[in-house]
Amino acid sequence: MMKDNVIAIKKPEAIKDLLTEVIRTGARQLLAAAIEAEVEEFLMSNNSPESKARFVRNGHLPEREIQTGIGGVAVEVPRVRDRGKSVDGVRFSSSLIPKYLRRSTSMNEFLPLLYLKGISTNDFVEALAPLFGENAKNLSPGVVCRLKADWEGEYVIWGKRDLSKQRYVYWWADGIHLHARMEDSAECVLVIVGVTEQGNKEILAIEGGHRESKESWLTLLRNLKERGLKMAPKLAVGDGALGFWGALTEAYGETRHQRCWFHKMGNVLDKLPKSQQTQATKQLQEIWMAATREDAYKAFSFFIETYDSKYPKATECLRKDKEELLAFYDFPAEHWGHIRTTNPIESTFATVRHRTYKSKNCFSRTTILTMVFKLCESAQDRWIKLRGFNYLADVIQGIKFTNGIRENGEKKSVNAEVAA
């Protein structure tokens, strides 16, 4: 065979490296263009066309490498010089690449997951080498330890923040049992997520608790009160753990209770044979998907009649929380999709549960809580605002809703919600 006719086949590793480099180069170019657009907008907004330009370009800051999900990406941030006196404090700062940024947000989510997965600080570089290369100097054990210490400080400050000016209309509460072990194997992570008056979901509390006991929850709730959270939520959503409900009744007695349908369905189906679970699931859905409380009662009774004689444990599990399962009918219909389950917490912790396991060495309480705090903090930025948030004012004022509709029959328009 002639040499000119021989086609060189690249090794899979070479092809992969080439693809990674192409992606990295594209990311670098896209990032550079975005930063240039930031500079142009800043100059146009702050320089007057009728006088000498106050702000002018002045080269670039030293190149630095940002660690991202595709490896290191070299960036150069333009330098902007202020020829005025700078008395008003106006200066250019890239929102894409803040001054001290060394790693992307995805890295700030990835590092806590490595901790929860049981990887020690000394093993971080080895674990990340296939993704970030051997030159990821800012991920050395010393840097990771300092980063961990900073996070622990952030968690402590966050846990002592003043809540006197805050009000949360709805709460979601749950006790999270992670595969990663804490020093006390009986401990779990107690989490509360709240909805503000503006409809934003926020992490309200993250604390360690002993088997979701009433005492643990009560300590958490008292701490919230001591930090200024005097106003009780109108509705709290949680599973069947008696510890939380007992503590809530004692600390915030006026709050309505809503049992989580996701947990309740799982508990009921566990008490039925597999042959019955498909049909039972449909019947349970007909209860919480009913348009009115009256229709829900009918579907509820039908389920009891169908399974009570043969599977009394399943029907008793459902029957005992009947009114708490249907409390959502007294709140705006636009909110039902949010308040029937503890999904805001469940979806956030799904990734954590799947990516952790019982390591040989347990973690300190502070380490677990800090890493969970950082993961929740990152997830919070992606949470969707409460649908129909404009109705929260009515809920706060105590206006009654029947089957999701205001009792006077008025219904705010979609345009009013958008305008708000």
Tab-separated table of C-alpha atoms in Angstrom:
chain	number	residue	atom	x	y	z
A	1	MET	CA	0.000	0.000	0.000
A	2	MET	CA	1.344	3.418	-0.958
A	3	LYS	CA	2.262	5.658	1.966
A	4	ASP	CA	0.167	8.503	0.537
A	5	ASN	CA	-2.907	6.308	0.657
A	6	VAL	CA	-2.569	5.487	4.341
A	7	ILE	CA	-5.110	7.309	6.508
A	8	ALA	CA	-3.966	8.007	10.064
A	9	ILE	CA	-6.540	7.068	12.647
A	10	LYS	CA	-6.374	9.160	15.816
A	11	LYS	CA	-6.593	7.433	19.152
A	12	PRO	CA	-9.840	7.965	21.073
A	13	GLU	CA	-7.896	9.850	23.751
A	14	ALA	CA	-6.532	12.278	21.160
A	15	ILE	CA	-9.979	12.859	19.696
A	16	LYS	CA	-11.396	13.490	23.146
A	17	ASP	CA	-8.618	15.926	24.033
A	18	LEU	CA	-9.107	17.734	20.724
A	19	LEU	CA	-12.842	18.040	21.309
A	20	THR	CA	-12.260	19.373	24.820
A	21	GLU	CA	-9.807	21.930	23.489
A	22	VAL	CA	-12.250	23.053	20.790
A	23	ILE	CA	-14.972	23.502	23.416
A	24	ARG	CA	-12.580	25.341	25.718
A	25	THR	CA	-11.452	27.639	22.895
A	26	GLY	CA	-15.051	28.399	21.976
A	27	ALA	CA	-15.863	29.155	25.601
A	28	ARG	CA	-12.861	31.494	25.833
A	29	GLN	CA	-13.925	33.384	22.710
A	30	LEU	CA	-17.552	33.619	23.827
A	31	LEU	CA	-16.507	34.835	27.266
A	32	ALA	CA	-14.171	37.450	25.767
A	33	ALA	CA	-16.948	38.760	23.521
A	34	ALA	CA	-19.381	38.962	26.452
A	35	ILE	CA	-16.891	40.899	28.587
A	36	GLU	CA	-16.189	43.301	25.699
A	37	ALA	CA	-19.917	43.918	25.422
A	38	GLU	CA	-19.975	44.712	29.154
A	39	VAL	CA	-17.203	47.277	28.686
A	40	GLU	CA	-18.928	48.908	25.707
A	41	GLU	CA	-22.190	49.219	27.615
A	42	PHE	CA	-20.384	50.715	30.627
A	43	LEU	CA	-18.539	53.295	28.484
A	44	MET	CA	-21.698	54.306	26.611
A	45	SER	CA	-23.696	54.633	29.844
A	46	ASN	CA	-21.124	56.666	31.772
A	47	ASN	CA	-19.459	58.844	29.123
A	48	SER	CA	-21.215	61.950	27.867
A	49	PRO	CA	-21.026	62.519	24.067
A	50	GLU	CA	-20.935	66.276	24.677
A	51	SER	CA	-17.716	66.289	26.694
A	52	LYS	CA	-14.388	64.548	26.954
A	53	ALA	CA	-14.754	60.901	27.868
A	54	ARG	CA	-14.285	60.296	31.570
A	55	PHE	CA	-13.794	56.525	31.270
A	56	VAL	CA	-11.352	55.073	28.720
A	57	ARG	CA	-9.920	51.643	27.978
A	58	ASN	CA	-6.523	50.974	29.505
A	59	GLY	CA	-5.372	47.554	28.354
A	60	HIS	CA	-6.212	44.384	30.271
A	61	LEU	CA	-5.754	43.006	33.736
A	62	PRO	CA	-3.313	40.080	34.055
A	63	GLU	CA	-4.614	36.887	32.488
A	64	ARG	CA	-6.043	34.370	34.932
A	65	GLU	CA	-7.500	30.903	34.624
A	66	ILE	CA	-11.045	30.144	35.756
A	67	GLN	CA	-11.780	26.542	36.702
A	68	THR	CA	-15.015	25.446	35.009
A	69	GLY	CA	-16.874	22.239	34.239
A	70	ILE	CA	-14.797	21.851	31.024
A	71	GLY	CA	-11.484	22.566	32.693
A	72	GLY	CA	-9.423	25.725	32.953
A	73	VAL	CA	-10.435	28.659	30.740
A	74	ALA	CA	-7.968	31.565	30.423
A	75	VAL	CA	-9.609	34.995	30.561
A	76	GLU	CA	-8.447	38.588	30.306
A	77	VAL	CA	-10.658	41.277	31.804
A	78	PRO	CA	-10.309	44.742	30.200
A	79	ARG	CA	-9.044	47.540	32.416
A	80	VAL	CA	-11.034	50.789	32.397
A	81	ARG	CA	-9.365	54.000	33.634
A	82	ASP	CA	-11.297	56.805	35.287
A	83	ARG	CA	-9.870	60.193	34.248
A	84	GLY	CA	-12.140	61.997	36.691
A	85	LYS	CA	-11.798	62.271	40.445
A	86	SER	CA	-13.796	59.080	41.195
A	87	VAL	CA	-15.695	60.851	43.962
A	88	ASP	CA	-18.962	59.112	43.072
A	89	GLY	CA	-17.513	55.621	43.344
A	90	VAL	CA	-18.437	54.655	39.766
A	91	ARG	CA	-16.034	52.083	38.345
A	92	PHE	CA	-16.106	49.213	35.906
A	93	SER	CA	-16.413	45.708	37.342
A	94	SER	CA	-17.289	42.705	35.207
A	95	SER	CA	-20.398	40.886	36.445
A	96	LEU	CA	-19.311	37.802	34.507
A	97	ILE	CA	-15.823	37.621	35.987
A	98	PRO	CA	-15.748	39.240	39.448
A	99	LYS	CA	-12.412	40.443	40.743
A	100	TYR	CA	-11.423	37.384	42.765
A	101	LEU	CA	-13.291	34.659	40.866
A	102	ARG	CA	-11.145	31.557	40.404
A	103	ARG	CA	-13.747	28.883	39.828
A	104	SER	CA	-17.201	28.772	38.262
A	105	THR	CA	-20.442	28.292	40.182
A	106	SER	CA	-20.550	24.679	39.029
A	107	MET	CA	-17.278	24.102	40.872
A	108	ASN	CA	-18.769	25.571	44.045
A	109	GLU	CA	-21.485	22.925	43.767
A	110	PHE	CA	-19.083	20.152	42.797
A	111	LEU	CA	-16.620	20.545	45.689
A	112	PRO	CA	-19.265	20.139	48.445
A	113	LEU	CA	-20.543	17.013	46.687
A	114	LEU	CA	-17.024	15.544	46.779
A	115	TYR	CA	-16.924	16.120	50.518
A	116	LEU	CA	-20.284	14.437	51.027
A	117	LYS	CA	-19.156	11.556	48.828
A	118	GLY	CA	-16.311	10.836	51.235
A	119	ILE	CA	-13.310	12.138	49.276
A	120	SER	CA	-10.669	13.565	51.578
A	121	THR	CA	-8.998	16.914	51.023
A	122	ASN	CA	-5.716	15.270	49.997
A	123	ASP	CA	-7.506	13.261	47.302
A	124	PHE	CA	-9.223	16.242	45.641
A	125	VAL	CA	-6.472	16.923	43.098
A	126	GLU	CA	-6.294	13.250	42.083
A	127	ALA	CA	-10.077	13.017	41.808
A	128	LEU	CA	-10.283	16.176	39.678
A	129	ALA	CA	-7.209	15.556	37.511
A	130	PRO	CA	-9.148	13.849	34.658
A	131	LEU	CA	-11.444	16.853	34.431
A	132	PHE	CA	-9.188	19.801	35.228
A	133	GLY	CA	-5.708	18.546	34.457
A	134	GLU	CA	-2.630	18.424	36.631
A	135	ASN	CA	-2.141	22.176	36.513
A	136	ALA	CA	-5.218	23.034	38.590
A	137	LYS	CA	-3.072	24.773	41.178
A	138	ASN	CA	-5.949	26.571	42.861
A	139	LEU	CA	-7.487	23.230	43.817
A	140	SER	CA	-4.561	22.110	45.958
A	141	PRO	CA	-5.306	20.632	49.413
A	142	GLY	CA	-4.306	23.877	51.119
A	143	VAL	CA	-6.630	25.969	48.981
A	144	VAL	CA	-9.522	23.531	49.447
A	145	CYS	CA	-9.039	23.627	53.230
A	146	ARG	CA	-9.131	27.414	53.234
A	147	LEU	CA	-12.225	27.349	51.037
A	148	LYS	CA	-13.913	24.895	53.423
A	149	ALA	CA	-13.066	27.155	56.378
A	150	ASP	CA	-14.567	30.148	54.548
A	151	TRP	CA	-17.755	28.194	53.868
A	152	GLU	CA	-18.029	27.191	57.508
A	153	GLY	CA	-17.741	30.854	58.469
A	154	GLU	CA	-20.460	31.770	55.956
A	155	TYR	CA	-22.772	29.108	57.377
A	156	VAL	CA	-22.265	30.315	60.954
A	157	ILE	CA	-22.996	33.940	59.971
A	158	TRP	CA	-26.032	32.871	57.921
A	159	GLY	CA	-27.359	30.837	60.858
A	160	LYS	CA	-27.279	33.937	63.101
A	161	ARG	CA	-28.729	36.456	60.640
A	162	ASP	CA	-31.459	38.842	61.786
A	163	LEU	CA	-34.968	37.755	60.738
A	164	SER	CA	-36.980	40.571	62.329
A	165	LYS	CA	-37.792	42.153	58.960
A	166	GLN	CA	-38.687	38.870	57.265
A	167	ARG	CA	-42.069	37.240	56.797
A	168	TYR	CA	-42.706	33.863	55.223
A	169	VAL	CA	-46.234	32.980	54.116
A	170	TYR	CA	-45.648	29.267	53.454
A	171	TRP	CA	-43.112	26.814	54.841
A	172	TRP	CA	-41.876	23.482	53.550
A	173	ALA	CA	-40.178	21.392	56.229
A	174	ASP	CA	-38.403	18.060	56.095
A	175	GLY	CA	-35.783	15.996	57.873
A	176	ILE	CA	-33.149	14.815	55.393
A	177	HIS	CA	-31.287	11.582	56.077
A	178	LEU	CA	-28.138	11.523	53.948
A	179	HIS	CA	-26.118	8.444	53.104
A	180	ALA	CA	-23.028	10.327	54.223
A	181	ARG	CA	-22.770	9.760	57.977
A	182	MET	CA	-22.477	12.368	60.689
A	183	GLU	CA	-20.608	11.822	63.957
A	184	ASP	CA	-23.891	10.858	65.593
A	185	SER	CA	-25.491	8.288	63.291
A	186	ALA	CA	-28.923	9.229	64.670
A	187	GLU	CA	-28.628	12.794	63.384
A	188	CYS	CA	-30.282	14.113	60.257
A	189	VAL	CA	-30.468	17.518	58.586
A	190	LEU	CA	-33.561	19.579	59.417
A	191	VAL	CA	-34.488	21.948	56.583
A	192	ILE	CA	-37.120	24.671	56.218
A	193	VAL	CA	-37.762	26.546	52.981
A	194	GLY	CA	-40.064	29.557	53.069
A	195	VAL	CA	-41.955	31.776	50.636
A	196	THR	CA	-41.563	35.516	51.141
A	197	GLU	CA	-44.355	38.058	50.730
A	198	GLN	CA	-43.008	38.695	47.213
A	199	GLY	CA	-43.302	35.018	46.229
A	200	ASN	CA	-39.602	34.132	46.362
A	201	LYS	CA	-38.539	30.793	47.826
A	202	GLU	CA	-35.693	31.048	50.316
A	203	ILE	CA	-33.787	28.696	52.598
A	204	LEU	CA	-34.944	29.598	56.083
A	205	ALA	CA	-33.135	27.077	58.264
A	206	ILE	CA	-30.632	24.225	58.058
A	207	GLU	CA	-29.804	22.522	61.355
A	208	GLY	CA	-28.782	19.136	62.666
A	209	GLY	CA	-31.478	17.174	64.475
A	210	HIS	CA	-31.812	13.923	66.408
A	211	ARG	CA	-34.116	11.582	64.454
A	212	GLU	CA	-36.504	14.450	63.584
A	213	SER	CA	-37.608	14.572	67.225
A	214	LYS	CA	-39.946	17.215	68.602
A	215	GLU	CA	-37.144	18.560	70.778
A	216	SER	CA	-34.845	19.054	67.781
A	217	TRP	CA	-37.505	20.829	65.735
A	218	LEU	CA	-38.562	22.918	68.721
A	219	THR	CA	-34.962	24.061	69.262
A	220	LEU	CA	-34.800	25.134	65.617
A	221	LEU	CA	-38.128	26.996	65.743
A	222	ARG	CA	-37.236	28.754	68.985
A	223	ASN	CA	-33.988	29.881	67.425
A	224	LEU	CA	-35.945	31.434	64.546
A	225	LYS	CA	-38.127	33.302	67.022
A	226	GLU	CA	-35.128	34.534	68.989
A	227	ARG	CA	-33.709	35.985	65.790
A	228	GLY	CA	-36.874	37.970	65.168
A	229	LEU	CA	-39.204	35.700	63.164
A	230	LYS	CA	-42.341	36.408	65.190
A	231	MET	CA	-44.953	36.157	62.405
A	232	ALA	CA	-46.199	32.611	61.944
A	233	PRO	CA	-46.525	31.166	58.429
A	234	LYS	CA	-50.071	30.738	57.195
A	235	LEU	CA	-49.417	27.156	56.071
A	236	ALA	CA	-46.665	24.609	56.678
A	237	VAL	CA	-46.118	21.614	54.409
A	238	GLY	CA	-44.382	18.480	55.651
A	239	ASP	CA	-44.469	14.697	55.843
A	240	GLY	CA	-45.986	12.650	58.642
A	241	ALA	CA	-43.117	13.064	61.100
A	242	LEU	CA	-44.863	13.862	64.369
A	243	GLY	CA	-41.861	15.714	65.771
A	244	PHE	CA	-42.220	18.671	63.417
A	245	TRP	CA	-45.974	19.016	63.813
A	246	GLY	CA	-45.776	18.852	67.588
A	247	ALA	CA	-43.056	21.508	67.669
A	248	LEU	CA	-44.902	23.710	65.166
A	249	THR	CA	-48.106	23.604	67.226
A	250	GLU	CA	-46.185	24.705	70.298
A	251	ALA	CA	-44.115	27.441	68.605
A	252	TYR	CA	-46.551	28.721	65.952
A	253	GLY	CA	-49.951	27.434	67.020
A	254	GLU	CA	-51.964	29.425	64.467
A	255	THR	CA	-50.237	27.868	61.427
A	256	ARG	CA	-52.335	25.496	59.278
A	257	HIS	CA	-50.963	22.013	58.552
A	258	GLN	CA	-50.697	20.463	55.084
A	259	ARG	CA	-49.463	16.887	54.758
A	260	CYS	CA	-47.227	16.193	51.776
A	261	TRP	CA	-49.037	14.097	49.167
A	262	PHE	CA	-45.762	12.736	47.787
A	263	HIS	CA	-44.875	11.164	51.141
A	264	LYS	CA	-48.427	10.082	51.905
A	265	MET	CA	-48.866	8.253	48.605
A	266	GLY	CA	-45.595	6.414	49.169
A	267	ASN	CA	-46.644	5.379	52.678
A	268	VAL	CA	-50.066	4.155	51.530
A	269	LEU	CA	-48.721	2.230	48.535
A	270	ASP	CA	-46.128	0.492	50.747
A	271	LYS	CA	-49.038	-1.125	52.578
A	272	LEU	CA	-50.573	-2.533	49.395
A	273	PRO	CA	-49.387	-5.472	47.286
A	274	LYS	CA	-47.658	-4.565	44.015
A	275	SER	CA	-50.593	-5.927	42.035
A	276	GLN	CA	-52.808	-3.187	43.499
A	277	GLN	CA	-50.399	-0.260	43.427
A	278	THR	CA	-50.982	0.949	39.849
A	279	GLN	CA	-54.729	1.239	40.281
A	280	ALA	CA	-54.372	2.661	43.794
A	281	THR	CA	-52.012	5.353	42.528
A	282	LYS	CA	-54.629	6.541	40.034
A	283	GLN	CA	-57.301	6.630	42.731
A	284	LEU	CA	-55.066	8.600	45.095
A	285	GLN	CA	-54.296	11.098	42.333
A	286	GLU	CA	-58.031	11.601	41.803
A	287	ILE	CA	-58.239	12.811	45.402
A	288	TRP	CA	-55.578	15.535	45.352
A	289	MET	CA	-56.252	16.485	41.727
A	290	ALA	CA	-59.979	17.055	42.346
A	291	ALA	CA	-61.190	20.555	41.478
A	292	THR	CA	-63.151	20.974	44.725
A	293	ARG	CA	-62.976	19.710	48.281
A	294	GLU	CA	-66.352	18.026	47.782
A	295	ASP	CA	-65.029	16.025	44.820
A	296	ALA	CA	-61.937	15.158	46.834
A	297	TYR	CA	-64.111	13.827	49.656
A	298	LYS	CA	-65.969	11.588	47.174
A	299	ALA	CA	-62.722	10.224	45.751
A	300	PHE	CA	-61.404	9.780	49.287
A	301	SER	CA	-64.457	7.752	50.326
A	302	PHE	CA	-64.244	5.641	47.178
A	303	PHE	CA	-60.641	4.708	47.967
A	304	ILE	CA	-61.564	3.735	51.535
A	305	GLU	CA	-64.500	1.618	50.353
A	306	THR	CA	-62.332	-0.112	47.724
A	307	TYR	CA	-59.452	-1.174	49.978
A	308	ASP	CA	-60.676	-1.030	53.583
A	309	SER	CA	-61.835	-4.620	53.932
A	310	LYS	CA	-58.713	-6.230	52.442
A	311	TYR	CA	-55.987	-3.707	53.250
A	312	PRO	CA	-57.032	-1.826	56.413
A	313	LYS	CA	-53.491	-0.635	57.187
A	314	ALA	CA	-53.368	1.259	53.866
A	315	THR	CA	-56.756	2.913	54.398
A	316	GLU	CA	-55.951	3.806	58.008
A	317	CYS	CA	-52.706	5.445	56.863
A	318	LEU	CA	-54.731	7.643	54.520
A	319	ARG	CA	-57.731	8.216	56.778
A	320	LYS	CA	-55.824	9.538	59.807
A	321	ASP	CA	-54.584	12.666	57.974
A	322	LYS	CA	-57.701	13.380	55.937
A	323	GLU	CA	-58.195	17.052	56.807
A	324	GLU	CA	-54.463	17.880	56.803
A	325	LEU	CA	-54.139	16.359	53.336
A	326	LEU	CA	-56.883	18.618	51.981
A	327	ALA	CA	-55.953	21.902	53.697
A	328	PHE	CA	-54.704	23.333	50.390
A	329	TYR	CA	-58.324	23.828	49.218
A	330	ASP	CA	-58.510	26.852	51.558
A	331	PHE	CA	-55.706	28.615	49.686
A	332	PRO	CA	-55.453	30.140	46.177
A	333	ALA	CA	-55.723	27.543	43.408
A	334	GLU	CA	-52.635	29.052	41.754
A	335	HIS	CA	-50.631	27.908	44.794
A	336	TRP	CA	-51.873	24.320	44.901
A	337	GLY	CA	-49.075	22.960	42.741
A	338	HIS	CA	-46.564	24.382	45.217
A	339	ILE	CA	-48.182	23.552	48.569
A	340	ARG	CA	-49.456	19.999	48.097
A	341	THR	CA	-45.973	18.496	48.465
A	342	THR	CA	-42.525	19.251	49.895
A	343	ASN	CA	-41.093	19.184	46.365
A	344	PRO	CA	-38.912	22.337	46.804
A	345	ILE	CA	-36.889	20.405	49.387
A	346	GLU	CA	-37.128	16.957	47.803
A	347	SER	CA	-35.927	18.112	44.375
A	348	THR	CA	-33.018	20.028	45.897
A	349	PHE	CA	-31.775	17.056	47.900
A	350	ALA	CA	-32.343	14.427	45.211
A	351	THR	CA	-28.889	15.078	43.758
A	352	VAL	CA	-27.252	14.993	47.181
A	353	ARG	CA	-28.865	11.674	48.086
A	354	HIS	CA	-27.871	10.028	44.811
A	355	ARG	CA	-24.265	11.182	44.966
A	356	THR	CA	-23.439	10.268	48.545
A	357	TYR	CA	-22.805	6.962	50.225
A	358	LYS	CA	-21.796	5.631	53.602
A	359	SER	CA	-18.070	6.208	53.721
A	360	LYS	CA	-15.785	4.438	56.183
A	361	ASN	CA	-15.106	7.693	57.998
A	362	CYS	CA	-17.983	9.766	59.317
A	363	PHE	CA	-18.129	13.537	58.989
A	364	SER	CA	-18.298	16.196	61.625
A	365	ARG	CA	-21.657	17.833	62.170
A	366	THR	CA	-20.273	21.178	61.014
A	367	THR	CA	-18.872	19.755	57.776
A	368	ILE	CA	-22.150	18.084	56.774
A	369	LEU	CA	-24.272	21.141	57.556
A	370	THR	CA	-21.841	23.481	55.799
A	371	MET	CA	-21.766	21.426	52.609
A	372	VAL	CA	-25.556	21.075	52.583
A	373	PHE	CA	-25.825	24.842	53.089
A	374	LYS	CA	-23.581	25.530	50.070
A	375	LEU	CA	-25.532	23.134	47.849
A	376	CYS	CA	-28.860	24.664	48.894
A	377	GLU	CA	-27.464	28.147	48.366
A	378	SER	CA	-26.545	27.272	44.776
A	379	ALA	CA	-29.907	25.581	44.151
A	380	GLN	CA	-31.802	28.579	45.534
A	381	ASP	CA	-30.683	30.726	42.602
A	382	ARG	CA	-32.603	28.408	40.263
A	383	TRP	CA	-35.852	28.199	42.214
A	384	ILE	CA	-38.907	29.449	40.382
A	385	LYS	CA	-41.039	32.205	41.877
A	386	LEU	CA	-44.368	31.144	43.340
A	387	ARG	CA	-47.089	31.049	40.699
A	388	GLY	CA	-49.877	33.501	41.509
A	389	PHE	CA	-47.666	35.330	43.997
A	390	ASN	CA	-49.990	38.360	43.873
A	391	TYR	CA	-52.517	36.363	45.939
A	392	LEU	CA	-50.101	36.166	48.865
A	393	ALA	CA	-51.288	39.564	50.085
A	394	ASP	CA	-54.833	38.146	50.357
A	395	VAL	CA	-53.551	35.121	52.279
A	396	ILE	CA	-51.679	37.381	54.710
A	397	GLN	CA	-54.757	39.524	55.257
A	398	GLY	CA	-56.791	36.444	56.109
A	399	ILE	CA	-59.156	36.646	53.130
A	400	LYS	CA	-60.945	33.311	52.844
A	401	PHE	CA	-60.632	31.040	49.829
A	402	THR	CA	-63.073	28.248	49.033
A	403	ASN	CA	-61.829	25.576	46.639
A	404	GLY	CA	-59.038	27.924	45.635
A	405	ILE	CA	-61.327	30.891	44.801
A	406	ARG	CA	-61.801	34.014	46.902
A	407	GLU	CA	-65.131	33.843	48.685
A	408	ASN	CA	-66.379	37.093	47.102
A	409	GLY	CA	-65.873	35.466	43.708
A	410	GLU	CA	-63.331	38.003	42.516
A	411	LYS	CA	-60.325	36.737	40.670
A	412	LYS	CA	-57.351	38.904	39.845
A	413	SER	CA	-56.382	39.005	36.212
A	414	VAL	CA	-53.161	37.589	34.831
A	415	ASN	CA	-52.200	41.111	33.810
A	416	ALA	CA	-52.388	42.226	37.439
A	417	GLU	CA	-49.939	39.492	38.397
A	418	VAL	CA	-47.516	40.464	35.630
A	419	ALA	CA	-47.745	44.111	36.616
A	420	ALA	CA	-46.955	43.243	40.211
